[in-house]
GROMACS .gro file of C-alpha atoms in nm:
model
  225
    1UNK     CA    1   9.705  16.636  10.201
    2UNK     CA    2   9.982  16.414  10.083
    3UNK     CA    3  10.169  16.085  10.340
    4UNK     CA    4  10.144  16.080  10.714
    5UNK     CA    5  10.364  15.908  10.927
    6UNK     CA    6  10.311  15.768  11.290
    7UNK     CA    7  10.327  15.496  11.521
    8UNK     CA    8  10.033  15.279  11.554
    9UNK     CA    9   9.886  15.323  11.884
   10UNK     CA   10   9.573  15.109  11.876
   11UNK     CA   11   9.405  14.859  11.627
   12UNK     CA   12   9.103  14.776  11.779
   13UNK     CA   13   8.787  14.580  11.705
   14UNK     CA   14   8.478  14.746  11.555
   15UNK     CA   15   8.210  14.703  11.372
   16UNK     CA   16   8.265  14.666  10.951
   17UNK     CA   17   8.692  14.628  11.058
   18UNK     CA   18   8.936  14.799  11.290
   19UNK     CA   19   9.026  15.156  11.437
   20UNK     CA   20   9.357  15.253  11.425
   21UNK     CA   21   9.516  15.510  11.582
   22UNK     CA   22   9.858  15.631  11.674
   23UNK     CA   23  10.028  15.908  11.670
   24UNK     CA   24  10.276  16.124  11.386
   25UNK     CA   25  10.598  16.074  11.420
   26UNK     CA   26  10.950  16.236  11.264
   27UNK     CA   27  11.130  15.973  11.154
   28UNK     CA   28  11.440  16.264  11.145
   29UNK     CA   29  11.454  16.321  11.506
   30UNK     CA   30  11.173  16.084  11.665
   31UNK     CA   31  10.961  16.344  11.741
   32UNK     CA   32  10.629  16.260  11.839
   33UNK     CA   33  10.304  16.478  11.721
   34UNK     CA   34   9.970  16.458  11.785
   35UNK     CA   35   9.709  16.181  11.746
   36UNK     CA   36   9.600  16.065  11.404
   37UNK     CA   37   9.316  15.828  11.294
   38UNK     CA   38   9.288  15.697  10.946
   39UNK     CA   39   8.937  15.601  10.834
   40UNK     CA   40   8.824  15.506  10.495
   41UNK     CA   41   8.501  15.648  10.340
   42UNK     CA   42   8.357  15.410  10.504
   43UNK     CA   43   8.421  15.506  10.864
   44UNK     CA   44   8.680  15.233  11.015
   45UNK     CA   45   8.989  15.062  10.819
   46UNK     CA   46   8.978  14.699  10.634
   47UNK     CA   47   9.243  14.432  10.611
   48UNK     CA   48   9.293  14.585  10.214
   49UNK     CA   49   9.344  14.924  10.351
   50UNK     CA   50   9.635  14.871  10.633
   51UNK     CA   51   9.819  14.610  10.406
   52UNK     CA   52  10.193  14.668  10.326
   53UNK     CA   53  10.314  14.587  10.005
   54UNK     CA   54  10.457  14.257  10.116
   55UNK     CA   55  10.123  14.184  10.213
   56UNK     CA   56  10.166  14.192  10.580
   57UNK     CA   57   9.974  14.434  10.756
   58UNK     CA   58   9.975  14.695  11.019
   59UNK     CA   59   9.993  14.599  11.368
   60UNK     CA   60  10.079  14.779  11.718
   61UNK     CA   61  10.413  14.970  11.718
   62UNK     CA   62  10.504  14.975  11.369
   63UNK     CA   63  10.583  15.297  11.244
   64UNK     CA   64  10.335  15.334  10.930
   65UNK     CA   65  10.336  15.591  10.629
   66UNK     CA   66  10.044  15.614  10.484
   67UNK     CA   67   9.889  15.869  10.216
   68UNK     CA   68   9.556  16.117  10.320
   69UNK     CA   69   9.316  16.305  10.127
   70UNK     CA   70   9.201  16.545  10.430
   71UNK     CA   71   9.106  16.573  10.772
   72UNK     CA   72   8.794  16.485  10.853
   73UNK     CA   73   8.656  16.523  11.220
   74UNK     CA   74   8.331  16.454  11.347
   75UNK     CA   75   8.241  16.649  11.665
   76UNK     CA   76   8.518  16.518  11.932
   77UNK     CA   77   8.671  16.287  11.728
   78UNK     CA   78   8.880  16.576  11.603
   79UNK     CA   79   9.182  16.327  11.496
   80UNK     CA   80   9.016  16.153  11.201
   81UNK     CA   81   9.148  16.162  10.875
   82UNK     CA   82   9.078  16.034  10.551
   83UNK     CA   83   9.330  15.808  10.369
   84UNK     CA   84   9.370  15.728  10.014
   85UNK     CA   85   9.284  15.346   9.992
   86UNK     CA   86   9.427  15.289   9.643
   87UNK     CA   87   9.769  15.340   9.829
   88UNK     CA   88   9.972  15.086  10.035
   89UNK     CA   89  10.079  15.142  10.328
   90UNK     CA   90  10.469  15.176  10.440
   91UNK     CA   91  10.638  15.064  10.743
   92UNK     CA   92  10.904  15.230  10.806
   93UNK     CA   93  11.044  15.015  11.113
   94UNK     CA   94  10.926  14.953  11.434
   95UNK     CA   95  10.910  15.192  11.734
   96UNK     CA   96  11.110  15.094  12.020
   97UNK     CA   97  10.911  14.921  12.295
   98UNK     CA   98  11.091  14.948  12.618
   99UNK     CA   99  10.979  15.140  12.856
  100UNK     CA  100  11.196  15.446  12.869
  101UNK     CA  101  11.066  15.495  12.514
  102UNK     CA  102  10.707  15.422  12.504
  103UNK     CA  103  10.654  15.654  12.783
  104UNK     CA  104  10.775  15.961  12.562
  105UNK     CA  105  10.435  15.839  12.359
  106UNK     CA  106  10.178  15.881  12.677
  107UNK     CA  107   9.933  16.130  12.752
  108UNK     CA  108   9.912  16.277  13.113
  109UNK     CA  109   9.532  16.424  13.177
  110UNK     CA  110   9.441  16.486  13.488
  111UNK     CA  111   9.100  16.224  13.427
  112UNK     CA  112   8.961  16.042  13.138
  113UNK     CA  113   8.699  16.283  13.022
  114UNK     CA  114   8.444  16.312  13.268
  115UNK     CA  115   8.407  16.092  13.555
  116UNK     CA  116   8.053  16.096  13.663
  117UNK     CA  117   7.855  15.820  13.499
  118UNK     CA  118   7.864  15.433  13.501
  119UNK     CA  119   7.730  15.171  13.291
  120UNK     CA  120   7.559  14.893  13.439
  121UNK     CA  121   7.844  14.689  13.421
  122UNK     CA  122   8.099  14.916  13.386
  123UNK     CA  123   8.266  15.184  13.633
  124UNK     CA  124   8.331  15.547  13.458
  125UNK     CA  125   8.271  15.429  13.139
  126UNK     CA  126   8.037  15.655  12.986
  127UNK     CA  127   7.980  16.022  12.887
  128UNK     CA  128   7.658  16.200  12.842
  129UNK     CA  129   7.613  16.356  12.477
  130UNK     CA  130   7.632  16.711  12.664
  131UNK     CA  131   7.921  16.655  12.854
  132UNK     CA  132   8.086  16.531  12.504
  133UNK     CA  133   8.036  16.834  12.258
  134UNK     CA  134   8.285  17.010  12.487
  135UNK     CA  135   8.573  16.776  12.432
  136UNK     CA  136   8.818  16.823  12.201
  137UNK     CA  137   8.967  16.484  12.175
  138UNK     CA  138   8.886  16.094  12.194
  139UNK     CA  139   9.224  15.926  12.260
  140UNK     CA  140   9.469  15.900  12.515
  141UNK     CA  141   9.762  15.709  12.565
  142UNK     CA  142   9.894  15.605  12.943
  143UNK     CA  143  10.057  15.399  13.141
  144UNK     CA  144   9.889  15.195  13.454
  145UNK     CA  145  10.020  14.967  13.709
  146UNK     CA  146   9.778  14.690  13.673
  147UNK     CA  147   9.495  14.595  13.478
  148UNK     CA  148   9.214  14.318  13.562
  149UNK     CA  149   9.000  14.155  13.283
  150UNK     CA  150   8.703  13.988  13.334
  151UNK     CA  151   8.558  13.765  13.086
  152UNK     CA  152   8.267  13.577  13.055
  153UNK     CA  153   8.085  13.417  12.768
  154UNK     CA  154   7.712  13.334  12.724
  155UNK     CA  155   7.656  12.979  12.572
  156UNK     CA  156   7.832  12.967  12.236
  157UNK     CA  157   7.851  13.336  12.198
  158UNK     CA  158   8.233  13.546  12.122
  159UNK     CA  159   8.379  13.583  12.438
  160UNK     CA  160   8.323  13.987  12.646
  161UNK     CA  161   8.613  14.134  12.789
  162UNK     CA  162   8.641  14.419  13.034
  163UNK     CA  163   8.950  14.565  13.194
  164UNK     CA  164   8.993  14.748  13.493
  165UNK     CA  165   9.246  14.953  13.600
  166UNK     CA  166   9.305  15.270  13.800
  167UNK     CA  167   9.454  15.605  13.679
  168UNK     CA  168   9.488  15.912  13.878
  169UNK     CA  169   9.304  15.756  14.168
  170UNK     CA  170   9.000  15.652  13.953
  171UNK     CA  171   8.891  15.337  13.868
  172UNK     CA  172   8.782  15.251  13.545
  173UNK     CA  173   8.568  14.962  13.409
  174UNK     CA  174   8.564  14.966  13.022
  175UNK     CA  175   8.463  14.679  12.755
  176UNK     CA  176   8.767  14.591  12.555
  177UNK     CA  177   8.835  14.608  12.170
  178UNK     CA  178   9.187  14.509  12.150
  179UNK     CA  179   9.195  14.186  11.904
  180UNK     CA  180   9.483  14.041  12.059
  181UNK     CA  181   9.353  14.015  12.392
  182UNK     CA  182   8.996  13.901  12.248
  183UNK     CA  183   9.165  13.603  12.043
  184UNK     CA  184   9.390  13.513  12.341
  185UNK     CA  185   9.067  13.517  12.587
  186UNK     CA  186   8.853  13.310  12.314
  187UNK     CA  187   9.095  13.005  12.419
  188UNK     CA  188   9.090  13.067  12.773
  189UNK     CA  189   8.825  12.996  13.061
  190UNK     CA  190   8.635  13.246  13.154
  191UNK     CA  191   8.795  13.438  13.442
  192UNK     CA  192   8.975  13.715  13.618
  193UNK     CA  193   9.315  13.776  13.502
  194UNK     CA  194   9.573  14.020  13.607
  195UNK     CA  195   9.864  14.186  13.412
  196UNK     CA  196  10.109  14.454  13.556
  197UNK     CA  197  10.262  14.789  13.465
  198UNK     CA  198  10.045  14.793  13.088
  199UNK     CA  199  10.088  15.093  12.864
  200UNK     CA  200   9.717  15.135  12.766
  201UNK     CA  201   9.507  15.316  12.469
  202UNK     CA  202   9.185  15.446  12.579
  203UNK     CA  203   8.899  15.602  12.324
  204UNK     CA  204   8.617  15.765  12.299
  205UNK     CA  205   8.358  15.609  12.127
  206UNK     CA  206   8.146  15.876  11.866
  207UNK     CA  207   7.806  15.571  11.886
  208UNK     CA  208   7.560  15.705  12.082
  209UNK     CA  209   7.360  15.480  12.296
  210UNK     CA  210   7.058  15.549  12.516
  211UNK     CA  211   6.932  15.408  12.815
  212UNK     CA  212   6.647  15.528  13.088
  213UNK     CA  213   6.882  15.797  13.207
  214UNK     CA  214   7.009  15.995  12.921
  215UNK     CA  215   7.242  15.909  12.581
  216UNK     CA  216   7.606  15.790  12.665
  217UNK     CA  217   7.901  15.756  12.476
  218UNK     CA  218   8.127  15.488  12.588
  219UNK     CA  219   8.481  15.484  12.665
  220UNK     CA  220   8.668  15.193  12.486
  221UNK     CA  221   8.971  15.019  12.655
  222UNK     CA  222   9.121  14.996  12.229
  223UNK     CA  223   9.507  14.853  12.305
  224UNK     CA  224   9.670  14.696  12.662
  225UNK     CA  225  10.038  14.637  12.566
   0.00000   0.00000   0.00000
C-alpha cells in the first residue's frame, strides 16, 4: 500500500497500548483527507510502533508518515489500516494549532451516531449492535464550547474520567481515553472541572458489551485539546 501521511487526531488509552487516529494530509497544499487508523496485527499501536527515529514518539498534532500494508476494516470501523511495524515513523512537522486552522480538520454531523441509549452513568453514550452495522464510520472530529469532567476514584484504584459536553443541542456523557487528561487527573482531587471552547475526538468503540437490555457499543471521548 506503500506511506501514509496525516495529522494525528487522537492517541488514546486502550487496552494492550493506544489508538491513534488522525486524518491524511497533503503536505503539498495542506489538504486534508479522510480518517485513517493505524493498527498493528495486533489490533491497537505500541510505544515501538509510533516511535520516530530520534526516538521520540507520536503525539497529538504532529503530522506523521508512516508505511501500510493494507486496509483493513472491521464492520464500522471502516478507517483501520494495517502498518508495517518494522518501519519508523516520520514526522514531518507539526500541524498548526490555532483555531482558524484546526477547524478546517472538524467534522460537522448532524448527531453522534444515534442518540437513543444511555449507560448507567453515562448520557448518549452507547449504540445497540443493530443500530451499528449501518454506520459507516467510528470517528469524528468537532469543536464544543465547553466540556465538564468528572472524576472519581475508588480506594487506590486509576483514576475514571468522564466528559460532558453538548453538540448540536445534545448532551453527551462519555468515559474518557485521552492519556493526557488521565495523567493530569491522577494528580488531582477528585472533582468537576470545566474547560472552554475544546476541539474534541470522539470514537466509536468496535467492544461489544452487554447488559439486561441489549449489547452496546460505547462511544469514547479519545482526545479534548
Amino acid at each position: 500500500m506503500g506511506k501514509k501521511t496525516f495529522v494525528c487526531l487522537s492517541k488514546s488509552k486502550k487496552p494492550g497500548g493506544y489508538c491513534i487516529a488522525g486524518k491524511l494530509y497533503s503536505s503539498s497544499d495542506g489538504a486534508i483527507g479522510e480518517w485513517v487508523r493505524p493498527l498493528n496485527k495486533s489490533g491497537s499501536i505500541c510505544d515501538q510502533d509510533c516511535v520516530y527515529e530520534d526516538h521520540t514518539y507520536a503525539k497529538t498534532i504532529d503530522i506523521i508518515e508512516a508505511e501500510f500494508l493494507k486496509h483493513t476494516p472491521q464492520n464500522f470501523q471502516t478507517e483501520n489500516h494495517l502498518i508495517d511495524s518494522t518501519k519508523y515513523w516520520k514526522k514531518i512537522g507539526e500541524y498548526p494549532f490555532n483555531y482558524k486552522d484546526v477547524l478546517k480538520l472538524c467534522d460537522h454531523p448532524t448527531t453522534l451516531w444515534s442518540n437513543n441509549h444511555h449507560s448507567k452513568g453515562g448520557k448518549l453514550d452507547q449504540v445497540t449492535s443493530k443500530e451499528a452495522a449501518n454506520y459507516k464510520e467510528s470517528l469524528y472530529f468537532i469543536y464544543v464550547d465547553k466540556v465538564i469532567f468528572y472524576t472519581s476514584r475508588w480506594q487506590a484504584e486509576p483514576i475514571k474520567v468522564r466528559g460532558e459536553f453538548t453538540y448540536n443541542n445534545a448532551t453527551y456523557n462519555l468515559r474518557v481515553t485521552d492519556i493526557a487528561w488521565i495523567n493530569y487527573f491522577e494528580k488531582q482531587a477528585p472533582g468537576v472541572y470545566h474547560e472552554n471552547g475544546r476541539f474534541v475526538t470522539v470514537s466509536l468503540a468496535l467492544d461489544l458489551h452487554t447488559s439486561d437490555t441489549g449489547t452496546y457499543h460505547y462511544k469514547i471521548l479519545a482526545e479534548v485539546m
